[in-house]
Amino acid sequence: MPHTLPKLPYAYDALEPYIDAQTMEIHYTKHHQAYIDKLNAVLEKYPDLAKKSLEDLIGNLHDLPMNEEDRKTLKNNGGGHVNHSLFWQIMGPKKEVNQVLLEEIKKEFGSVEEFKKNFSDIAAKHFGSGWAWLVRDESGKLKIYSLPNQDSPLMHPPHLNGHTPVLGLDVWEHAYYLKYQNRRQEYIDAWWKVLKLL
Ligand code: MN3
């Protein structure tokens, strides 16, 4: 079953002025689509694996019967597809605060402000391309960290079916460069305005 671009739940300009329409359109129709195209191309070589869910595949990346080059292609592009699919969903033009998550965050990090400060700091300091993540670990505990490239928390730690991604912030330059150029911190500050869950 080939993977397809999930429908964007709002218009390209819906997150203006925080995320501009041109960035949204290119990010969604070019970058996300390219991950899907490359993912489908590599899975064409493995019809048995292609029947499995993407979460299952990238959560068990190291055990899949494929050559290392294809494994890397699956990692980068499968990760790119799941990461961006979540990213579009957690943003929106209107706040739809998840009260359960909010309470959990307060309990784990002291306050929402403290959580945002820690998460923003990790996003700002991440060197190069990657994502900042709020995840649930194996025991269900909330944790913050960043991962390089398109690595998904589902892949971390390897061999353990990974962590469950809750919130992810794309800090690749393609996510902010048109509007913010080198000012990643401004993009991070703006992103909280369009993160609908908190
Ligand atoms: Mn991206």
XYZ file of N, CA, C and O and ligand atoms in Angstrom:
793
model
N 0.863 -1.209 0.000
C 0.000 0.000 0.000
C 0.888 1.245 0.000
O 1.566 1.539 0.993
N 0.907 1.985 -1.096
C 1.798 3.159 -1.116
C 1.323 4.244 -0.147
O 0.134 4.408 0.097
N 2.279 4.946 0.412
C 1.948 6.023 1.343
C 1.582 7.285 0.573
O 2.129 7.540 -0.495
N 0.652 8.042 1.120
C 0.207 9.278 0.452
C 0.243 10.447 1.432
O 0.197 10.260 2.657
N 0.295 11.627 0.865
C 0.341 12.848 1.666
C -0.985 13.015 2.414
O -2.044 13.053 1.787
N -0.951 13.085 3.756
C -2.208 13.271 4.494
C -2.749 14.684 4.267
O -1.985 15.609 4.037
N -4.055 14.803 4.332
C -4.664 16.112 4.076
C -4.241 17.116 5.160
O -4.272 16.806 6.353
N -3.846 18.301 4.720
C -3.509 19.367 5.666
C -4.814 19.875 6.283
O -5.746 20.223 5.562
N -4.917 19.897 7.633
C -6.212 20.240 8.249
C -6.559 21.738 8.246
O -7.497 22.139 8.917
N -5.804 22.567 7.509
C -6.076 24.014 7.431
C -5.408 24.537 6.174
O -4.623 23.831 5.531
N -5.731 25.787 5.842
C -5.158 26.405 4.632
C -3.689 26.772 4.869
O -3.245 26.889 6.013
N -2.958 26.958 3.772
C -1.525 27.303 3.884
C -1.307 28.583 4.680
O -0.306 28.720 5.374
N -2.267 29.520 4.581
C -2.071 30.799 5.265
C -2.722 30.838 6.656
O -2.735 31.882 7.304
N -3.222 29.699 7.117
C -3.974 29.669 8.383
C -3.097 29.965 9.608
O -3.615 30.391 10.636
N -1.805 29.734 9.496
C -0.926 29.924 10.659
C -0.164 31.259 10.597
O 0.725 31.512 11.414
N -0.538 32.090 9.616
C 0.038 33.442 9.526
C -0.353 34.230 10.779
O -1.457 34.010 11.295
N 0.429 35.142 11.278
C 1.742 35.549 10.757
C 2.899 34.722 11.319
O 4.042 35.017 11.032
N 2.579 33.685 12.098
C 3.651 32.953 12.788
C 4.415 32.025 11.846
O 5.624 31.933 11.890
N 3.647 31.312 11.012
C 4.269 30.518 9.951
C 3.627 30.979 8.643
O 2.406 30.931 8.493
N 4.460 31.458 7.735
C 3.949 32.074 6.513
C 3.462 31.034 5.506
O 3.908 29.877 5.510
N 2.546 31.474 4.648
C 1.880 30.588 3.688
C 2.870 29.924 2.727
O 2.734 28.742 2.403
N 3.859 30.680 2.293
C 4.808 30.107 1.320
C 5.625 28.978 1.952
O 5.822 27.924 1.342
N 6.068 29.193 3.179
C 6.799 28.135 3.885
C 5.914 26.909 4.060
O 6.342 25.779 3.803
N 4.666 27.129 4.474
C 3.742 26.007 4.674
C 3.566 25.217 3.387
O 3.617 23.991 3.379
N 3.334 25.930 2.291
C 3.058 25.248 1.025
C 4.266 24.434 0.543
O 4.128 23.276 0.146
N 5.440 25.041 0.615
C 6.648 24.330 0.160
C 6.968 23.164 1.091
O 7.297 22.057 0.642
N 6.831 23.415 2.377
C 7.141 22.386 3.377
C 6.246 21.157 3.177
O 6.709 20.015 3.190
N 4.965 21.443 2.961
C 3.979 20.361 2.825
C 4.021 19.695 1.433
O 4.146 18.474 1.330
N 3.959 20.492 0.386
C 3.838 19.893 -0.963
C 5.174 19.430 -1.544
O 5.181 18.566 -2.420
N 6.271 20.009 -1.098
C 7.579 19.621 -1.652
C 8.361 18.720 -0.683
O 8.731 17.615 -1.033
N 8.630 19.225 0.505
C 9.468 18.445 1.424
C 8.756 17.171 1.894
O 9.312 16.083 1.781
N 7.559 17.315 2.434
C 6.867 16.127 2.939
C 6.598 15.147 1.797
O 6.817 13.940 1.930
N 6.154 15.674 0.660
C 5.882 14.803 -0.493
C 7.140 14.043 -0.930
O 7.067 12.862 -1.298
N 8.277 14.702 -0.876
C 9.527 14.049 -1.303
C 9.872 12.877 -0.377
O 10.347 11.827 -0.849
N 9.627 13.024 0.923
C 9.876 11.903 1.846
C 8.965 10.725 1.477
O 9.403 9.570 1.467
N 7.722 11.032 1.175
C 6.762 9.974 0.828
C 7.177 9.275 -0.468
O 7.145 8.041 -0.555
N 7.580 10.044 -1.464
C 7.981 9.446 -2.745
C 9.174 8.504 -2.567
O 9.197 7.400 -3.114
N 10.152 8.932 -1.789
C 11.350 8.102 -1.582
C 11.033 6.887 -0.708
O 11.606 5.816 -0.904
N 10.132 7.072 0.237
C 9.686 5.947 1.077
C 8.997 4.895 0.207
O 9.299 3.699 0.296
N 8.074 5.329 -0.636
C 7.359 4.386 -1.505
C 8.323 3.672 -2.456
O 8.181 2.481 -2.700
N 9.310 4.412 -2.947
C 10.259 3.823 -3.896
C 11.059 2.703 -3.228
O 11.253 1.634 -3.819
N 11.494 2.914 -2.002
C 12.301 1.869 -1.348
C 11.417 0.685 -0.955
O 11.836 -0.483 -1.064
N 10.180 0.949 -0.549
C 9.293 -0.150 -0.142
C 8.842 -1.018 -1.329
O 8.478 -2.176 -1.141
N 8.907 -0.444 -2.516
C 8.564 -1.222 -3.720
C 9.448 -2.457 -3.867
O 9.045 -3.470 -4.401
N 10.658 -2.345 -3.339
C 11.605 -3.469 -3.415
C 11.287 -4.561 -2.398
O 11.840 -5.646 -2.463
N 10.443 -4.227 -1.404
C 10.150 -5.174 -0.314
C 8.646 -5.306 -0.116
O 8.088 -4.777 0.850
N 7.965 -6.024 -1.014
C 6.500 -6.090 -0.960
C 5.964 -6.633 0.370
O 4.900 -6.181 0.828
N 6.698 -7.541 1.014
C 6.216 -8.073 2.298
C 6.271 -7.020 3.401
O 5.375 -6.926 4.236
N 7.337 -6.227 3.387
C 7.474 -5.166 4.388
C 6.488 -4.038 4.132
O 5.982 -3.407 5.070
N 6.200 -3.814 2.858
C 5.313 -2.700 2.493
C 3.915 -2.877 3.067
O 3.174 -1.906 3.221
N 3.555 -4.123 3.415
C 2.223 -4.383 3.988
C 2.137 -3.964 5.454
O 1.056 -3.806 6.001
N 3.296 -3.828 6.103
C 3.297 -3.472 7.537
C 3.090 -1.980 7.722
O 3.332 -1.187 6.823
N 2.671 -1.607 8.943
C 2.491 -0.175 9.210
C 3.867 0.492 9.273
O 4.870 -0.143 9.626
N 3.875 1.765 8.943
C 5.133 2.501 8.957
C 5.724 2.565 10.373
O 6.932 2.459 10.562
N 4.849 2.713 11.369
C 5.296 2.753 12.761
C 6.006 1.452 13.124
O 7.032 1.447 13.808
N 5.445 0.348 12.652
C 6.026 -0.961 12.905
C 7.398 -1.074 12.226
O 8.360 -1.581 12.817
N 7.489 -0.586 11.007
C 8.752 -0.675 10.263
C 9.846 0.168 10.917
O 10.935 -0.335 11.190
N 9.555 1.430 11.185
C 10.642 2.270 11.700
C 10.920 2.007 13.183
O 11.998 2.297 13.667
N 9.959 1.387 13.879
C 10.199 0.996 15.266
C 11.070 -0.253 15.374
O 11.571 -0.578 16.452
N 11.220 -0.951 14.264
C 12.027 -2.178 14.259
C 13.073 -2.147 13.152
O 13.429 -3.175 12.576
N 13.536 -0.962 12.889
C 14.417 -0.703 11.748
C 15.615 -1.646 11.671
O 15.971 -2.136 10.605
N 16.208 -1.900 12.837
C 17.463 -2.662 12.840
C 17.252 -4.145 12.570
O 18.205 -4.855 12.268
N 16.029 -4.607 12.695
C 15.763 -6.032 12.487
C 15.213 -6.343 11.103
O 14.942 -7.498 10.795
N 15.008 -5.330 10.274
C 14.381 -5.581 8.968
C 15.378 -6.206 7.998
O 16.541 -5.802 7.942
N 14.917 -7.203 7.236
C 15.803 -7.856 6.269
C 16.005 -6.995 5.024
O 15.326 -7.182 4.018
N 16.899 -6.043 5.104
C 17.201 -5.196 3.947
C 18.656 -4.745 4.002
O 19.285 -4.824 5.057
N 19.176 -4.304 2.858
C 20.574 -3.858 2.877
C 20.684 -2.497 3.577
O 19.692 -1.803 3.783
N 21.906 -2.143 3.960
C 22.103 -0.958 4.810
C 21.707 0.340 4.106
O 21.231 1.277 4.746
N 21.906 0.376 2.806
C 21.545 1.587 2.070
C 20.028 1.784 2.084
O 19.529 2.894 2.308
N 19.295 0.697 1.863
C 17.834 0.788 1.885
C 17.316 1.081 3.294
O 16.339 1.799 3.480
N 17.987 0.523 4.293
C 17.594 0.771 5.690
C 17.727 2.267 6.007
O 16.856 2.861 6.645
N 18.808 2.864 5.513
C 19.036 4.294 5.737
C 17.964 5.123 5.006
O 17.442 6.106 5.551
N 17.620 4.705 3.801
C 16.572 5.399 3.032
C 15.233 5.302 3.754
O 14.492 6.289 3.851
N 14.937 4.116 4.276
C 13.686 3.920 5.023
C 13.687 4.760 6.309
O 12.681 5.381 6.661
N 14.822 4.788 6.976
C 14.946 5.573 8.217
C 14.691 7.058 7.950
O 13.860 7.697 8.611
N 15.381 7.600 6.962
C 15.278 9.039 6.690
C 13.897 9.437 6.175
O 13.336 10.441 6.591
N 13.362 8.655 5.260
C 12.121 9.051 4.595
C 10.873 8.552 5.322
O 9.856 9.246 5.335
N 10.969 7.395 5.950
C 9.873 6.934 6.805
C 9.761 7.855 8.013
O 8.669 8.249 8.421
N 10.910 8.231 8.567
C 10.931 9.190 9.668
C 10.354 10.525 9.223
O 9.521 11.119 9.907
N 10.773 10.985 8.064
C 10.264 12.254 7.532
C 8.751 12.238 7.376
O 8.075 13.226 7.703
N 8.214 11.111 6.930
C 6.761 11.008 6.741
C 6.013 10.996 8.082
O 5.086 11.780 8.274
N 6.418 10.171 9.016
C 5.680 10.144 10.307
C 5.854 11.463 11.084
O 4.895 11.944 11.692
N 7.060 12.024 11.023
C 7.298 13.262 11.774
C 6.433 14.410 11.253
O 5.799 15.129 12.026
N 6.415 14.581 9.931
C 5.625 15.687 9.373
C 4.125 15.441 9.519
O 3.366 16.384 9.734
N 3.700 14.190 9.434
C 2.273 13.883 9.598
C 1.796 14.341 10.978
O 0.702 14.898 11.114
N 2.630 14.123 12.006
C 2.280 14.574 13.354
C 2.341 16.104 13.450
O 1.456 16.737 14.032
N 3.373 16.671 12.842
C 3.607 18.123 12.917
C 2.388 18.922 12.441
O 1.963 19.867 13.099
N 1.803 18.539 11.304
C 0.634 19.282 10.775
C -0.555 19.169 11.733
O -1.325 20.106 11.874
N -0.667 18.011 12.386
C -1.827 17.759 13.243
C -1.796 18.548 14.554
O -2.854 18.891 15.084
N -0.610 18.764 15.083
C -0.538 19.406 16.406
C -0.588 20.927 16.316
O -0.692 21.608 17.332
N -0.526 21.458 15.090
C -0.638 22.906 14.912
C -2.040 23.238 14.427
O -2.773 22.373 13.948
N -2.416 24.499 14.568
C -3.712 24.926 14.062
C -3.936 26.389 14.342
O -3.257 26.977 15.191
N -4.893 26.985 13.617
C -5.171 28.412 13.804
C -5.893 28.718 15.115
O -5.904 29.857 15.571
N -6.519 27.688 15.718
C -7.250 27.902 16.972
C -6.731 26.938 18.035
O -6.466 25.776 17.742
N -6.647 27.420 19.263
C -6.216 26.562 20.362
C -7.281 25.504 20.656
O -8.471 25.810 20.707
N -6.848 24.269 20.762
C -7.723 23.177 21.226
C -6.923 22.480 22.315
O -6.355 21.414 22.100
N -6.838 23.141 23.461
C -5.936 22.701 24.530
C -6.332 21.307 25.037
O -7.492 21.038 25.318
N -5.323 20.459 25.092
C -5.510 19.111 25.630
C -5.273 19.176 27.144
O -4.135 19.230 27.611
N -6.375 19.197 27.898
C -6.278 19.407 29.341
C -5.541 18.270 30.049
O -4.825 18.507 31.025
N -5.720 17.065 29.556
C -5.054 15.910 30.175
C -3.540 16.056 30.031
O -2.790 15.917 31.005
N -3.115 16.391 28.811
C -1.685 16.589 28.557
C -1.149 17.759 29.374
O -0.064 17.685 29.961
N -1.933 18.816 29.428
C -1.550 20.009 30.183
C -1.270 19.674 31.653
O -0.255 20.079 32.221
N -2.154 18.897 32.247
C -1.989 18.516 33.653
C -0.760 17.616 33.833
O -0.013 17.758 34.801
N -0.574 16.709 32.880
C 0.599 15.817 32.949
C 1.893 16.608 32.867
O 2.875 16.302 33.548
N 1.891 17.609 31.983
C 3.083 18.448 31.808
C 3.380 19.220 33.090
O 4.534 19.292 33.530
N 2.334 19.774 33.709
C 2.521 20.511 34.969
C 3.130 19.613 36.039
O 4.014 20.014 36.789
N 2.630 18.382 36.080
C 3.094 17.425 37.084
C 4.564 17.047 36.848
O 5.355 16.962 37.783
N 4.908 16.854 35.575
C 6.259 16.373 35.251
C 7.302 17.491 35.271
O 8.435 17.286 35.697
N 6.914 18.674 34.766
C 7.910 19.740 34.588
C 7.707 20.927 35.527
O 8.431 21.920 35.440
N 6.700 20.870 36.401
C 6.483 21.953 37.362
C 5.432 22.946 36.908
O 4.515 23.257 37.639
N 5.578 23.428 35.680
C 4.588 24.347 35.111
C 4.706 24.294 33.587
O 5.716 23.817 33.052
N 3.691 24.795 32.908
C 3.735 24.839 31.444
C 4.862 25.757 30.984
O 5.570 25.462 30.023
N 5.045 26.850 31.716
C 6.100 27.809 31.365
C 7.480 27.149 31.446
O 8.317 27.328 30.565
N 7.676 26.378 32.514
C 8.960 25.682 32.692
C 9.171 24.652 31.582
O 10.269 24.530 31.031
N 8.103 23.934 31.245
C 8.190 22.965 30.148
C 8.564 23.665 28.847
O 9.469 23.223 28.135
N 7.872 24.760 28.541
C 8.136 25.478 27.283
C 9.568 25.999 27.235
O 10.202 25.974 26.185
N 10.059 26.452 28.378
C 11.419 26.971 28.455
C 12.424 25.845 28.163
O 13.335 26.018 27.361
N 12.224 24.692 28.790
C 13.139 23.557 28.574
C 13.090 23.071 27.132
O 14.116 22.803 26.509
N 11.875 22.951 26.614
C 11.696 22.443 25.244
C 12.303 23.423 24.233
O 13.018 23.023 23.309
N 12.023 24.729 24.434
C 12.545 25.761 23.526
C 14.065 25.766 23.540
O 14.717 25.927 22.503
N 14.635 25.578 24.718
C 16.076 25.588 24.872
C 16.715 24.429 24.095
O 17.716 24.602 23.403
N 16.098 23.272 24.194
C 16.612 22.104 23.470
C 16.471 22.299 21.964
O 17.373 21.980 21.188
N 15.344 22.889 21.548
C 15.125 23.161 20.112
C 16.136 24.176 19.589
O 16.676 24.030 18.492
N 16.400 25.211 20.397
C 17.315 26.273 19.965
C 18.750 25.765 19.879
O 19.509 26.149 18.991
N 19.119 24.886 20.807
C 20.511 24.433 20.886
C 20.811 23.236 19.993
O 21.965 22.868 19.841
N 19.764 22.623 19.423
C 20.017 21.459 18.568
C 20.901 21.890 17.398
O 20.549 22.797 16.645
N 22.026 21.217 17.213
C 22.972 21.592 16.172
C 22.569 20.973 14.839
O 22.436 19.761 14.729
N 22.353 21.839 13.843
C 22.022 21.336 12.506
C 20.563 20.953 12.391
O 19.714 21.395 13.160
N 20.251 20.104 11.406
C 18.871 19.724 11.137
C 18.376 18.695 12.137
O 19.132 17.839 12.583
N 17.110 18.798 12.486
C 16.548 17.823 13.409
C 15.255 18.314 14.000
O 14.645 19.268 13.493
N 14.839 17.667 15.066
C 13.570 17.976 15.726
C 13.761 17.975 17.242
O 14.534 17.172 17.781
N 12.987 18.837 17.922
C 12.849 18.752 19.378
C 11.590 17.937 19.647
O 10.581 18.100 18.951
N 11.652 17.080 20.653
C 10.549 16.153 20.918
C 10.098 16.159 22.373
O 10.933 16.213 23.290
N 8.787 16.058 22.552
C 8.223 15.635 23.834
C 7.706 14.232 23.565
O 6.912 14.033 22.630
N 8.173 13.275 24.358
C 7.824 11.867 24.112
C 7.357 11.210 25.405
O 7.545 11.755 26.493
N 6.766 10.052 25.230
C 6.551 9.144 26.354
C 7.569 8.023 26.230
O 7.681 7.414 25.166
N 8.287 7.774 27.310
C 9.263 6.686 27.252
C 8.570 5.341 27.505
O 7.335 5.283 27.585
N 9.358 4.283 27.662
C 8.820 2.922 27.818
C 7.866 2.820 28.993
O 6.938 2.018 28.978
N 8.097 3.643 30.036
C 7.247 3.553 31.228
C 6.105 4.575 31.192
O 5.361 4.700 32.164
N 5.991 5.323 30.089
C 4.911 6.294 29.976
C 5.281 7.675 30.486
O 4.470 8.605 30.452
N 6.508 7.812 30.971
C 6.977 9.091 31.529
C 7.291 10.085 30.401
O 7.874 9.715 29.377
N 6.886 11.354 30.597
C 7.164 12.391 29.601
C 8.629 12.805 29.662
O 9.176 13.007 30.752
N 9.229 12.939 28.475
C 10.631 13.346 28.403
C 10.813 14.310 27.238
O 10.080 14.221 26.253
N 11.807 15.181 27.346
C 12.147 16.101 26.251
C 13.559 15.777 25.772
O 14.462 15.591 26.591
N 13.723 15.720 24.453
C 15.079 15.631 23.882
C 15.013 16.045 22.428
O 13.920 16.254 21.889
N 16.161 16.176 21.794
C 16.169 16.420 20.354
C 16.820 15.248 19.659
O 17.587 14.497 20.263
N 16.446 15.069 18.393
C 17.026 14.009 17.566
C 17.482 14.622 16.248
O 16.875 15.576 15.768
N 18.538 14.071 15.660
C 19.039 14.617 14.399
C 18.196 14.185 13.198
O 17.464 13.191 13.253
N 18.312 14.962 12.124
C 17.743 14.585 10.812
C 16.250 14.311 10.909
O 15.522 15.102 11.476
N 15.792 13.178 10.359
C 14.374 12.821 10.470
C 14.192 11.630 11.413
O 13.197 10.906 11.316
N 15.140 11.429 12.317
C 14.982 10.341 13.289
C 13.684 10.564 14.067
O 13.383 11.687 14.467
N 12.946 9.497 14.280
C 11.693 9.579 15.030
C 11.909 8.990 16.417
O 12.689 8.044 16.579
N 11.208 9.495 17.440
C 11.267 8.848 18.758
C 10.887 7.367 18.680
O 11.336 6.577 19.520
N 10.100 7.000 17.670
C 9.738 5.583 17.489
C 10.976 4.710 17.270
O 10.938 3.505 17.483
N 12.077 5.340 16.833
C 13.328 4.606 16.580
C 14.248 4.626 17.792
O 15.347 4.079 17.743
N 13.852 5.308 18.861
C 14.758 5.503 19.989
C 14.154 4.996 21.280
O 13.035 5.347 21.599
N 14.898 4.263 22.090
C 16.182 3.675 21.733
C 15.975 2.511 20.765
O 14.906 1.923 20.760
N 16.969 2.203 19.964
C 16.813 1.125 18.984
C 16.497 -0.204 19.672
O 16.907 -0.416 20.801
N 15.805 -1.054 18.997
C 15.491 -2.423 19.434
C 14.433 -2.491 20.536
O 14.156 -3.535 21.063
N 13.880 -1.366 20.947
C 12.902 -1.402 22.028
C 11.539 -0.874 21.585
O 10.731 -0.488 22.402
N 11.312 -0.831 20.301
C 10.082 -0.276 19.758
C 9.891 1.192 20.096
O 8.820 1.732 19.914
N 10.953 1.804 20.577
C 10.999 3.242 20.674
C 10.087 3.920 21.666
O 9.409 3.303 22.466
N 10.111 5.239 21.604
C 9.283 6.095 22.438
C 8.107 6.599 21.604
O 8.169 6.605 20.388
N 7.053 7.045 22.296
C 5.886 7.557 21.582
C 5.990 9.076 21.452
O 6.046 9.774 22.475
N 6.016 9.597 20.223
C 6.074 11.050 20.073
C 4.766 11.707 20.503
O 3.687 11.217 20.174
N 4.860 12.782 21.277
C 3.670 13.541 21.706
C 3.649 14.886 20.973
O 2.657 15.244 20.354
N 4.762 15.621 21.057
C 4.908 16.891 20.342
C 6.263 16.912 19.657
O 7.264 16.497 20.260
N 6.315 17.409 18.438
C 7.588 17.538 17.740
C 7.683 18.889 17.063
O 6.713 19.359 16.477
N 8.864 19.503 17.197
C 9.101 20.788 16.528
C 10.236 20.622 15.518
O 11.363 20.285 15.887
N 9.898 20.851 14.264
C 10.840 20.747 13.151
C 11.775 21.953 13.189
O 11.321 23.088 13.033
N 13.074 21.713 13.416
C 14.018 22.830 13.376
C 14.973 22.742 12.182
O 16.053 23.346 12.188
N 14.565 22.001 11.144
C 15.294 22.090 9.869
C 15.121 23.522 9.352
O 14.041 24.113 9.501
N 16.125 24.035 8.672
C 15.991 25.407 8.135
C 14.820 25.531 7.170
O 14.225 26.600 7.050
N 14.462 24.440 6.481
C 13.347 24.536 5.520
C 12.030 24.877 6.222
O 11.085 25.308 5.589
N 11.972 24.681 7.541
C 10.748 24.958 8.291
C 10.592 26.446 8.620
O 9.507 26.880 9.000
N 11.677 27.220 8.511
C 11.572 28.615 8.965
C 12.397 29.631 8.190
O 12.269 30.834 8.390
N 13.270 29.183 7.285
C 14.268 30.097 6.720
C 13.676 31.255 5.914
O 14.184 32.376 5.964
N 12.603 31.012 5.170
C 12.023 32.067 4.316
C 11.570 33.266 5.142
O 11.738 34.405 4.725
N 10.995 32.986 6.301
C 10.491 34.084 7.134
C 11.497 34.543 8.195
O 11.614 35.721 8.461
N 12.194 33.583 8.783
C 13.032 33.914 9.943
C 14.533 33.885 9.669
O 15.314 34.242 10.546
N 14.937 33.444 8.456
C 16.361 33.295 8.115
C 17.101 32.562 9.246
O 16.716 31.484 9.601
N 18.137 33.175 9.810
C 18.928 32.480 10.830
C 18.349 32.602 12.241
O 18.932 32.112 13.193
N 17.164 33.231 12.374
C 16.631 33.521 13.710
C 15.745 32.381 14.219
O 14.528 32.508 14.332
N 16.384 31.251 14.487
C 15.627 30.066 14.899
C 14.817 30.329 16.176
O 13.710 29.852 16.309
N 15.406 31.087 17.112
C 14.709 31.352 18.374
C 13.364 32.060 18.141
O 12.370 31.745 18.804
N 13.324 32.975 17.180
C 12.060 33.682 16.875
C 11.012 32.713 16.328
O 9.821 32.818 16.634
N 11.472 31.794 15.499
C 10.567 30.765 14.959
C 10.032 29.889 16.094
O 8.837 29.583 16.152
N 10.897 29.505 17.018
C 10.470 28.665 18.144
C 9.430 29.420 18.983
O 8.381 28.868 19.328
N 9.702 30.690 19.277
C 8.757 31.496 20.064
C 7.405 31.592 19.349
O 6.348 31.529 19.978
N 7.449 31.742 18.017
C 6.211 31.856 17.226
C 5.452 30.528 17.194
O 4.217 30.496 17.193
N 6.208 29.448 17.203
C 5.575 28.118 17.078
C 4.618 27.826 18.232
O 3.568 27.211 18.043
N 4.942 28.321 19.427
C 4.031 28.082 20.565
C 2.658 28.696 20.325
O 1.662 28.216 20.854
N 2.612 29.757 19.504
C 1.325 30.423 19.214
C 0.426 29.548 18.340
O -0.794 29.698 18.357
N 1.050 28.692 17.529
C 0.240 27.859 16.609
C 0.189 26.398 17.042
O -0.459 25.583 16.378
N 0.867 26.075 18.140
C 0.728 24.736 18.709
C -0.645 24.703 19.385
O -0.862 25.385 20.372
N -1.557 23.956 18.802
C -2.940 24.103 19.288
C -3.189 23.382 20.607
O -4.118 23.709 21.339
N -2.354 22.376 20.950
C -2.648 21.521 22.109
C -2.342 22.156 23.467
O -2.826 21.683 24.490
N -1.499 23.195 23.478
C -1.129 23.821 24.766
C -1.423 25.315 24.760
O -1.361 25.942 23.724
Mn 10.354 19.585 7.725
